[in-house]
Amino acid sequence: MTLRELIGPFFARWLTSDRRRDKLRAKAEARRRKAGAPHRVFYFHQADDPYSALTAQILGGFAARYEIELCPLLVPPPADNDAPEREALASYSRKDAALLAARHGLLFEDRGNPPAAALIARANAVLAAALKKGTFLHLVERVSEALWREDAAALGALADAEGEAADKETAQALEEGRAARARMGHYLGAVFVYGGEQYWGIDRLHHLEARLCALGVKRDGAPEEALCPPPPLFTGHADVQPGPPIDFFLSLRSPYTYVAAAQLFELAQHYNCEVRLRFVLPMMMRGIPASPQKLRYITLDAKREAARAGLPFGNIADPFGKPAERGLSLIPYAMEAGCGQAYVLSFLRGVWAEGIRAGTDKGLKKIAVRAGLDWREARARLRDESWRRAAEVNRQALFEHGLWGVPTFAVGNCAVWGQDRLWAVEDEILRIKGSVPSEARRPA
């Protein structure tokens, strides 16, 4: 056993512990009070990022709800090791942003291509000038709308009316934002940071709002509901009629797959849908890099998403390498035995919440037996390498959906990425079944 494998669970428990989080929050508030500073929330805007385009539309409402000082900064796209498959990411982000916009009553149209480079440069120049003048929050939504409509005339009119920074000043504003973003522990656009914690886009803004509410800084008369609350699930009636099959692209090294799996299986059971397990090698084991700050953010974000789903998380025995391969090798056997879902849940819970080392026979036996597998047969199957061919077929199918990461769900005409898109899976199931979601989740 390597030193990393030995100390990993102890470090992960410390990193993700509620006690550590609460102590850090208390220290941040103590420093703020001692300095006499306001509740200062930083926001990092990337002009050519679809999620920033959505966030721009709610910034004014967010600032109006809370007694905060909202400090915007302009940032460039993330570095290569934080944006694998950059072109595919840009394409999917536009589609996903359009889906999110429709769900939350915002505006975004996927025009099939990113804005032209010249328009992006001009939008950044206008926003860089606005930062200097203190008018960013007043202008950002209009600049974003003109950019994503590819309306050069509207951008030009804004530049004429509000001013635009020179190339050198714009580059300086972008570099200052990039450096501040890295210093504060993130790598994407559309990110909020408060008191040392990061919140990405409208998907995670509700976590920040809950924190601000706990601090008592919500303004009198502000709405109780979060600006962009997570859509609820199980909005349609349970159905005995078979529903459409769901392809579940999963990796055993993905904490978001852990958060998603139990919810997906329950949703599929609710609508009588078959779940087809489409396992793939973890991205980093396929040569797709990730920076330390990305890995850290994902771990902490997965912790709060797991808490929202009522799942334990943090006693982590990272299955990178052989442990993940051993785990994947038993999925075909588990599927043959009718225990596929139980085995996936057992493995994911074991490595993400219970500190079980799947690289050892003792650990993997515990995972397999409690899922209903015969250990003698399972141990023999560890020598069968045919799972690699299946994983490659699944990877190719994942790419055909325009995606490369997990968890991904494909049902009907819908292919979405992430545990926070299960509502889109449900909407597609209901559409295919000829039903509609309840009032709780009809589009705004």
Short mmCIF file of C-alpha atoms in Angstrom, two decimals:
data_model
loop_
_atom_site.label_atom_id
_atom_site.label_comp_id
_atom_site.label_asym_id
_atom_site.label_seq_id
_atom_site.Cartn_x
_atom_site.Cartn_y
_atom_site.Cartn_z
CA MET A 1 0.00 0.00 0.00
CA THR A 2 1.39 3.41 -0.99
CA LEU A 3 1.69 6.33 1.42
CA ARG A 4 -1.04 8.19 -0.53
CA GLU A 5 -3.40 5.24 -0.15
CA LEU A 6 -2.59 4.99 3.55
CA ILE A 7 -3.13 8.64 4.52
CA GLY A 8 -5.72 9.53 1.87
CA PRO A 9 -8.85 8.67 3.90
CA PHE A 10 -7.59 10.61 6.93
CA PHE A 11 -6.87 13.71 4.83
CA ALA A 12 -10.22 13.46 3.03
CA ARG A 13 -12.14 13.18 6.30
CA TRP A 14 -10.37 16.29 7.56
CA LEU A 15 -10.88 18.21 4.31
CA THR A 16 -14.60 17.48 4.06
CA SER A 17 -15.52 17.58 7.74
CA ASP A 18 -18.32 19.86 8.88
CA ARG A 19 -16.19 20.83 11.87
CA ARG A 20 -13.39 22.11 9.68
CA ARG A 21 -15.85 24.00 7.45
CA ASP A 22 -17.57 25.61 10.41
CA LYS A 23 -14.26 26.64 12.01
CA LEU A 24 -13.08 28.23 8.77
CA ARG A 25 -16.36 30.07 8.38
CA ALA A 26 -16.19 31.34 11.96
CA LYS A 27 -12.62 32.56 11.41
CA ALA A 28 -13.61 34.33 8.20
CA GLU A 29 -16.45 36.12 9.95
CA ALA A 30 -14.22 37.05 12.88
CA ARG A 31 -11.65 38.58 10.51
CA ARG A 32 -14.38 40.45 8.66
CA ARG A 33 -15.82 41.93 11.85
CA LYS A 34 -12.38 42.87 13.18
CA ALA A 35 -11.61 44.71 9.95
CA GLY A 36 -15.01 46.38 9.93
CA ALA A 37 -15.53 45.04 6.42
CA PRO A 38 -18.88 44.36 4.77
CA HIS A 39 -20.06 40.92 3.70
CA ARG A 40 -17.99 40.93 0.51
CA VAL A 41 -18.93 38.44 -2.24
CA PHE A 42 -16.61 38.13 -5.24
CA TYR A 43 -17.98 37.21 -8.65
CA PHE A 44 -15.84 36.09 -11.62
CA HIS A 45 -17.37 36.80 -15.03
CA GLN A 46 -16.17 35.18 -18.26
CA ALA A 47 -17.78 37.01 -21.16
CA ASP A 48 -17.79 34.05 -23.57
CA ASP A 49 -19.03 31.53 -20.99
CA PRO A 50 -22.72 30.54 -21.35
CA TYR A 51 -23.07 30.02 -17.59
CA SER A 52 -21.79 33.56 -17.01
CA ALA A 53 -24.46 34.74 -19.46
CA LEU A 54 -27.11 33.17 -17.23
CA THR A 55 -25.52 34.47 -14.03
CA ALA A 56 -25.38 38.01 -15.43
CA GLN A 57 -29.19 38.00 -15.52
CA ILE A 58 -29.58 37.38 -11.79
CA LEU A 59 -26.71 39.46 -10.40
CA GLY A 60 -28.85 42.52 -9.79
CA GLY A 61 -31.54 40.52 -8.02
CA PHE A 62 -28.94 38.73 -5.93
CA ALA A 63 -27.29 41.99 -4.81
CA ALA A 64 -30.70 43.47 -3.98
CA ARG A 65 -31.66 40.57 -1.70
CA TYR A 66 -28.71 40.70 0.67
CA GLU A 67 -26.74 43.32 2.55
CA ILE A 68 -23.52 42.49 0.74
CA GLU A 69 -20.84 44.17 -1.29
CA LEU A 70 -20.75 42.36 -4.61
CA CYS A 71 -17.28 42.63 -6.17
CA PRO A 72 -17.15 41.57 -9.83
CA LEU A 73 -13.98 40.64 -11.69
CA LEU A 74 -13.38 39.79 -15.32
CA VAL A 75 -11.68 36.47 -16.15
CA PRO A 76 -10.40 34.60 -19.21
CA PRO A 77 -11.35 30.99 -20.03
CA PRO A 78 -9.90 28.28 -17.79
CA ALA A 79 -6.53 26.70 -18.43
CA ASP A 80 -6.28 23.58 -20.61
CA ASN A 81 -5.93 21.17 -17.67
CA ASP A 82 -9.17 22.54 -16.22
CA ALA A 83 -11.11 22.40 -19.51
CA PRO A 84 -10.64 18.99 -21.13
CA GLU A 85 -12.14 18.57 -24.61
CA ARG A 86 -12.43 22.36 -24.88
CA GLU A 87 -14.45 22.48 -28.11
CA ALA A 88 -16.85 19.80 -26.92
CA LEU A 89 -17.15 21.60 -23.58
CA ALA A 90 -18.04 24.87 -25.32
CA SER A 91 -20.65 23.13 -27.46
CA TYR A 92 -22.25 21.26 -24.56
CA SER A 93 -22.18 24.34 -22.33
CA ARG A 94 -24.33 26.26 -24.82
CA LYS A 95 -26.89 23.45 -24.99
CA ASP A 96 -26.89 23.04 -21.22
CA ALA A 97 -27.24 26.78 -20.64
CA ALA A 98 -30.27 26.87 -22.94
CA LEU A 99 -31.78 24.01 -20.93
CA LEU A 100 -31.09 25.81 -17.65
CA ALA A 101 -32.45 29.08 -18.98
CA ALA A 102 -35.76 27.47 -19.92
CA ARG A 103 -36.01 25.85 -16.48
CA HIS A 104 -35.31 29.04 -14.51
CA GLY A 105 -37.10 31.59 -16.68
CA LEU A 106 -33.90 33.14 -18.04
CA LEU A 107 -32.83 33.90 -21.61
CA PHE A 108 -30.23 31.99 -23.57
CA GLU A 109 -30.33 30.68 -27.11
CA ASP A 110 -27.86 28.13 -28.39
CA ARG A 111 -27.05 29.55 -31.82
CA GLY A 112 -24.79 26.60 -32.61
CA ASN A 113 -21.53 28.51 -32.33
CA PRO A 114 -19.65 30.75 -29.90
CA PRO A 115 -19.57 34.51 -30.46
CA ALA A 116 -16.89 35.81 -32.82
CA ALA A 117 -13.52 36.57 -31.26
CA ALA A 118 -13.78 40.25 -32.18
CA LEU A 119 -17.10 40.55 -30.37
CA ILE A 120 -15.72 38.80 -27.28
CA ALA A 121 -12.78 41.20 -27.25
CA ARG A 122 -15.10 44.21 -27.48
CA ALA A 123 -17.39 42.88 -24.74
CA ASN A 124 -14.37 42.44 -22.49
CA ALA A 125 -13.21 45.98 -23.29
CA VAL A 126 -16.60 47.44 -22.35
CA LEU A 127 -16.75 45.41 -19.15
CA ALA A 128 -13.17 46.27 -18.22
CA ALA A 129 -14.06 49.96 -18.50
CA ALA A 130 -17.20 49.37 -16.47
CA LEU A 131 -15.17 47.73 -13.72
CA LYS A 132 -12.99 50.80 -13.49
CA LYS A 133 -16.01 53.14 -13.43
CA GLY A 134 -17.99 50.99 -10.97
CA THR A 135 -20.83 50.39 -13.45
CA PHE A 136 -20.24 46.67 -14.11
CA LEU A 137 -23.44 45.47 -12.42
CA HIS A 138 -25.40 48.06 -14.35
CA LEU A 139 -23.99 46.97 -17.72
CA VAL A 140 -23.11 43.28 -17.57
CA GLU A 141 -26.52 41.88 -18.52
CA ARG A 142 -26.85 44.17 -21.55
CA VAL A 143 -23.30 43.49 -22.70
CA SER A 144 -23.83 39.74 -22.31
CA GLU A 145 -27.11 39.81 -24.21
CA ALA A 146 -25.59 41.75 -27.11
CA LEU A 147 -22.57 39.45 -27.22
CA TRP A 148 -24.56 36.23 -27.30
CA ARG A 149 -26.95 37.64 -29.91
CA GLU A 150 -23.80 38.52 -31.88
CA ASP A 151 -25.18 42.01 -32.20
CA ALA A 152 -22.16 44.09 -33.13
CA ALA A 153 -24.25 47.25 -33.44
CA ALA A 154 -25.62 46.91 -29.90
CA LEU A 155 -22.14 46.27 -28.51
CA GLY A 156 -20.83 49.26 -30.41
CA ALA A 157 -23.61 51.45 -29.03
CA LEU A 158 -22.78 50.34 -25.49
CA ALA A 159 -19.10 51.05 -26.09
CA ASP A 160 -19.92 54.52 -27.43
CA ALA A 161 -22.25 55.32 -24.54
CA GLU A 162 -20.33 53.74 -21.67
CA GLY A 163 -16.74 53.67 -22.89
CA GLU A 164 -14.35 50.80 -23.49
CA ALA A 165 -10.89 50.07 -22.17
CA ALA A 166 -7.79 49.93 -24.32
CA ASP A 167 -6.37 46.53 -25.18
CA LYS A 168 -3.64 46.82 -22.54
CA GLU A 169 -6.13 47.82 -19.82
CA THR A 170 -8.49 44.99 -20.81
CA ALA A 171 -5.67 42.46 -20.70
CA GLN A 172 -4.67 43.76 -17.29
CA ALA A 173 -8.24 43.43 -15.98
CA LEU A 174 -8.41 39.83 -17.26
CA GLU A 175 -5.06 38.95 -15.71
CA GLU A 176 -6.03 40.48 -12.36
CA GLY A 177 -9.25 38.47 -12.41
CA ARG A 178 -7.44 35.27 -13.36
CA ALA A 179 -4.92 35.70 -10.57
CA ALA A 180 -7.62 36.47 -8.00
CA ARG A 181 -9.67 33.48 -9.14
CA ALA A 182 -6.67 31.16 -8.76
CA ARG A 183 -5.82 32.66 -5.38
CA MET A 184 -9.38 32.07 -4.20
CA GLY A 185 -9.33 28.45 -5.35
CA HIS A 186 -11.25 28.21 -8.61
CA TYR A 187 -10.76 27.97 -12.36
CA LEU A 188 -14.09 28.64 -14.14
CA GLY A 189 -16.26 31.62 -14.98
CA ALA A 190 -19.61 32.37 -13.31
CA VAL A 191 -18.12 31.65 -9.88
CA PHE A 192 -19.01 33.36 -6.59
CA VAL A 193 -16.60 33.33 -3.65
CA TYR A 194 -17.47 34.26 -0.10
CA GLY A 195 -15.37 33.71 3.01
CA GLY A 196 -13.06 31.19 1.37
CA GLU A 197 -15.75 29.02 -0.30
CA GLN A 198 -16.60 28.83 -3.99
CA TYR A 199 -20.03 28.52 -5.61
CA TRP A 200 -20.27 27.86 -9.35
CA GLY A 201 -23.01 29.58 -11.32
CA ILE A 202 -26.75 29.52 -10.78
CA ASP A 203 -26.53 25.78 -9.98
CA ARG A 204 -24.72 26.41 -6.69
CA LEU A 205 -25.95 29.89 -5.83
CA HIS A 206 -28.60 28.44 -3.50
CA HIS A 207 -25.81 27.10 -1.26
CA LEU A 208 -24.37 30.61 -0.95
CA GLU A 209 -27.81 32.08 -0.34
CA ALA A 210 -28.40 29.61 2.49
CA ARG A 211 -25.10 30.66 4.05
CA LEU A 212 -25.95 34.36 3.77
CA CYS A 213 -29.38 33.74 5.27
CA ALA A 214 -27.74 31.97 8.22
CA LEU A 215 -25.61 35.07 8.74
CA GLY A 216 -28.75 37.21 8.90
CA VAL A 217 -27.93 39.46 5.96
CA LYS A 218 -31.08 38.92 3.90
CA ARG A 219 -32.87 42.25 3.47
CA ASP A 220 -36.32 42.74 4.96
CA GLY A 221 -39.02 41.81 2.50
CA ALA A 222 -36.74 39.74 0.25
CA PRO A 223 -38.35 36.56 -1.12
CA GLU A 224 -37.88 33.42 0.93
CA GLU A 225 -37.17 31.10 -2.01
CA ALA A 226 -33.68 31.03 -3.50
CA LEU A 227 -33.18 32.81 -6.80
CA CYS A 228 -32.51 29.56 -8.67
CA PRO A 229 -33.54 26.68 -6.42
CA PRO A 230 -32.70 23.12 -7.47
CA PRO A 231 -35.73 21.71 -9.32
CA PRO A 232 -37.49 19.02 -7.28
CA LEU A 233 -37.70 15.42 -8.43
CA PHE A 234 -40.56 12.91 -8.48
CA THR A 235 -43.03 15.45 -9.82
CA GLY A 236 -45.02 12.87 -11.80
CA HIS A 237 -47.08 9.94 -10.55
CA ALA A 238 -45.46 6.52 -10.16
CA ASP A 239 -46.25 4.42 -13.21
CA VAL A 240 -46.45 0.66 -13.72
CA GLN A 241 -46.28 1.08 -17.50
CA PRO A 242 -42.73 0.61 -18.76
CA GLY A 243 -40.85 3.83 -19.29
CA PRO A 244 -37.97 4.56 -21.67
CA PRO A 245 -34.57 3.00 -20.96
CA ILE A 246 -31.93 5.25 -19.41
CA ASP A 247 -28.27 4.91 -20.32
CA PHE A 248 -26.23 5.72 -17.21
CA PHE A 249 -22.61 6.51 -18.06
CA LEU A 250 -20.66 6.13 -14.84
CA SER A 251 -17.20 5.96 -13.39
CA LEU A 252 -16.34 4.44 -10.03
CA ARG A 253 -13.90 7.27 -9.32
CA SER A 254 -16.46 10.06 -9.76
CA PRO A 255 -17.90 11.51 -6.54
CA TYR A 256 -20.74 13.04 -8.56
CA THR A 257 -21.58 9.56 -9.86
CA TYR A 258 -21.91 8.51 -6.23
CA VAL A 259 -24.25 11.42 -5.53
CA ALA A 260 -26.29 10.65 -8.64
CA ALA A 261 -26.57 6.87 -8.59
CA ALA A 262 -29.06 6.26 -5.77
CA GLN A 263 -31.24 9.15 -6.93
CA LEU A 264 -31.25 7.90 -10.52
CA PHE A 265 -32.10 4.32 -9.55
CA GLU A 266 -34.96 5.55 -7.38
CA LEU A 267 -36.24 7.80 -10.16
CA ALA A 268 -36.08 4.94 -12.67
CA GLN A 269 -37.98 2.67 -10.30
CA HIS A 270 -40.61 5.39 -9.82
CA TYR A 271 -41.28 5.50 -13.57
CA ASN A 272 -40.56 1.81 -14.28
CA CYS A 273 -37.54 2.55 -16.48
CA GLU A 274 -34.65 0.19 -17.16
CA VAL A 275 -31.23 1.62 -16.28
CA ARG A 276 -28.44 0.42 -18.55
CA LEU A 277 -25.08 0.63 -16.79
CA ARG A 278 -22.55 2.12 -19.24
CA PHE A 279 -19.32 2.10 -17.23
CA VAL A 280 -16.19 3.92 -18.44
CA LEU A 281 -12.66 4.39 -17.16
CA PRO A 282 -12.22 7.49 -14.99
CA MET A 283 -11.16 10.57 -16.97
CA MET A 284 -7.76 10.88 -15.31
CA MET A 285 -7.12 7.21 -16.08
CA ARG A 286 -7.93 8.06 -19.72
CA GLY A 287 -5.22 10.73 -19.76
CA ILE A 288 -7.52 13.72 -19.13
CA PRO A 289 -5.75 15.97 -16.59
CA ALA A 290 -7.14 17.96 -13.67
CA SER A 291 -5.39 20.61 -11.61
CA PRO A 292 -5.11 20.31 -7.80
CA GLN A 293 -7.51 23.23 -7.31
CA LYS A 294 -10.08 21.52 -9.56
CA LEU A 295 -9.81 18.25 -7.63
CA ARG A 296 -10.13 20.11 -4.33
CA TYR A 297 -13.18 22.07 -5.46
CA ILE A 298 -14.88 18.95 -6.83
CA THR A 299 -14.34 17.11 -3.55
CA LEU A 300 -15.79 19.92 -1.43
CA ASP A 301 -18.64 20.56 -3.85
CA ALA A 302 -19.50 16.87 -3.95
CA LYS A 303 -19.65 16.92 -0.14
CA ARG A 304 -22.35 19.61 -0.05
CA GLU A 305 -24.23 18.03 -2.95
CA ALA A 306 -24.14 14.69 -1.13
CA ALA A 307 -25.46 16.39 2.01
CA ARG A 308 -28.31 17.88 -0.03
CA ALA A 309 -29.15 14.36 -1.25
CA GLY A 310 -28.96 12.96 2.30
CA LEU A 311 -25.85 10.88 1.58
CA PRO A 312 -22.76 10.43 3.77
CA PHE A 313 -19.52 11.58 2.18
CA GLY A 314 -15.90 12.20 3.03
CA ASN A 315 -14.35 8.97 4.33
CA ILE A 316 -12.68 8.51 0.96
CA ALA A 317 -10.43 5.71 -0.22
CA ASP A 318 -9.60 7.07 -3.67
CA PRO A 319 -9.97 4.16 -6.15
CA PHE A 320 -7.64 5.70 -8.75
CA GLY A 321 -5.81 3.08 -10.77
CA LYS A 322 -6.06 -0.61 -9.90
CA PRO A 323 -8.89 -0.25 -7.35
CA ALA A 324 -11.14 1.30 -10.00
CA GLU A 325 -10.13 -1.31 -12.57
CA ARG A 326 -10.88 -4.12 -10.11
CA GLY A 327 -14.23 -2.55 -9.38
CA LEU A 328 -15.11 -2.15 -13.04
CA SER A 329 -14.15 -5.75 -13.80
CA LEU A 330 -16.97 -6.99 -11.56
CA ILE A 331 -19.77 -4.87 -13.04
CA PRO A 332 -20.48 -7.34 -15.90
CA TYR A 333 -20.70 -10.19 -13.38
CA ALA A 334 -22.96 -8.13 -11.13
CA MET A 335 -25.23 -7.35 -14.08
CA GLU A 336 -25.41 -11.05 -15.01
CA ALA A 337 -26.33 -11.86 -11.40
CA GLY A 338 -29.07 -9.22 -11.34
CA CYS A 339 -27.13 -7.16 -8.79
CA GLY A 340 -25.74 -4.46 -11.03
CA GLN A 341 -27.32 -1.50 -9.30
CA ALA A 342 -26.69 -2.91 -5.82
CA TYR A 343 -23.03 -3.49 -6.65
CA VAL A 344 -22.50 -0.01 -8.11
CA LEU A 345 -24.12 1.55 -5.03
CA SER A 346 -22.07 -0.64 -2.71
CA PHE A 347 -18.79 0.23 -4.43
CA LEU A 348 -19.48 3.95 -4.62
CA ARG A 349 -20.61 4.16 -1.01
CA GLY A 350 -17.63 2.11 0.07
CA VAL A 351 -14.97 4.29 -1.53
CA TRP A 352 -16.62 7.72 -1.09
CA ALA A 353 -18.21 7.40 2.33
CA GLU A 354 -16.80 4.41 4.19
CA GLY A 355 -13.07 4.44 3.42
CA ILE A 356 -13.08 0.90 2.00
CA ARG A 357 -9.92 0.20 0.02
CA ALA A 358 -11.16 -1.53 -3.11
CA GLY A 359 -7.60 -2.34 -4.14
CA THR A 360 -7.43 -5.03 -1.45
CA ASP A 361 -9.25 -8.35 -1.52
CA LYS A 362 -10.63 -7.66 1.94
CA GLY A 363 -12.14 -4.36 0.85
CA LEU A 364 -13.51 -5.51 -2.48
CA LYS A 365 -14.94 -8.66 -0.91
CA LYS A 366 -16.94 -6.55 1.54
CA ILE A 367 -18.23 -4.39 -1.32
CA ALA A 368 -19.15 -7.39 -3.49
CA VAL A 369 -20.70 -9.69 -0.87
CA ARG A 370 -23.04 -7.10 0.61
CA ALA A 371 -24.29 -6.39 -2.92
CA GLY A 372 -25.27 -10.05 -3.29
CA LEU A 373 -22.30 -11.41 -5.23
CA ASP A 374 -20.52 -14.69 -4.58
CA TRP A 375 -16.95 -13.77 -3.63
CA ARG A 376 -15.37 -16.94 -5.00
CA GLU A 377 -16.89 -16.26 -8.41
CA ALA A 378 -16.17 -12.55 -8.14
CA ARG A 379 -12.53 -13.17 -7.34
CA ALA A 380 -12.22 -15.40 -10.40
CA ARG A 381 -13.79 -12.69 -12.57
CA LEU A 382 -11.05 -10.25 -11.58
CA ARG A 383 -8.81 -12.02 -14.11
CA ASP A 384 -11.30 -11.43 -16.95
CA GLU A 385 -10.17 -8.40 -18.99
CA SER A 386 -13.19 -8.31 -21.31
CA TRP A 387 -14.65 -5.40 -19.35
CA ARG A 388 -12.09 -3.16 -21.02
CA ARG A 389 -13.72 -3.68 -24.42
CA ALA A 390 -17.12 -2.83 -22.94
CA ALA A 391 -15.70 0.29 -21.29
CA GLU A 392 -14.26 1.44 -24.61
CA VAL A 393 -17.58 0.84 -26.40
CA ASN A 394 -19.28 2.88 -23.71
CA ARG A 395 -16.70 5.65 -24.03
CA GLN A 396 -17.34 5.88 -27.75
CA ALA A 397 -21.09 6.02 -27.11
CA LEU A 398 -20.53 8.78 -24.58
CA PHE A 399 -18.60 10.80 -27.18
CA GLU A 400 -21.39 10.27 -29.68
CA HIS A 401 -23.64 12.14 -27.26
CA GLY A 402 -21.16 15.02 -27.37
CA LEU A 403 -19.97 14.28 -23.84
CA TRP A 404 -16.90 12.81 -22.22
CA GLY A 405 -17.46 13.04 -18.45
CA VAL A 406 -19.67 11.35 -15.91
CA PRO A 407 -22.25 10.99 -14.62
CA THR A 408 -24.06 11.33 -17.94
CA PHE A 409 -27.65 10.24 -18.51
CA ALA A 410 -29.15 9.58 -21.94
CA VAL A 411 -32.88 9.00 -22.36
CA GLY A 412 -34.97 9.64 -25.44
CA ASN A 413 -33.73 12.85 -27.05
CA CYS A 414 -32.00 14.03 -23.88
CA ALA A 415 -28.35 13.56 -22.94
CA VAL A 416 -27.21 15.54 -19.87
CA TRP A 417 -24.19 15.60 -17.62
CA GLY A 418 -24.16 15.87 -13.85
CA GLN A 419 -26.09 14.83 -10.76
CA ASP A 420 -27.81 18.23 -10.85
CA ARG A 421 -29.50 17.42 -14.18
CA LEU A 422 -31.66 14.54 -13.03
CA TRP A 423 -34.68 16.83 -13.31
CA ALA A 424 -34.02 16.99 -17.07
CA VAL A 425 -34.01 13.19 -17.19
CA GLU A 426 -37.36 13.17 -15.40
CA ASP A 427 -38.80 15.79 -17.74
CA GLU A 428 -37.82 13.68 -20.75
CA ILE A 429 -39.34 10.55 -19.20
CA LEU A 430 -42.59 12.44 -18.62
CA ARG A 431 -42.54 13.80 -22.16
CA ILE A 432 -42.12 10.31 -23.60
CA LYS A 433 -44.86 8.97 -21.36
CA GLY A 434 -47.14 11.78 -22.46
CA SER A 435 -47.35 13.24 -18.98
CA VAL A 436 -46.32 16.59 -17.48
CA PRO A 437 -44.54 17.59 -14.27
CA SER A 438 -46.54 18.97 -11.39
CA GLU A 439 -46.93 22.69 -10.76
CA ALA A 440 -43.80 22.45 -8.59
CA ARG A 441 -41.62 22.12 -11.66
CA ARG A 442 -43.33 23.47 -14.71
CA PRO A 443 -41.18 25.93 -16.64
CA ALA A 444 -41.37 29.51 -15.38
#
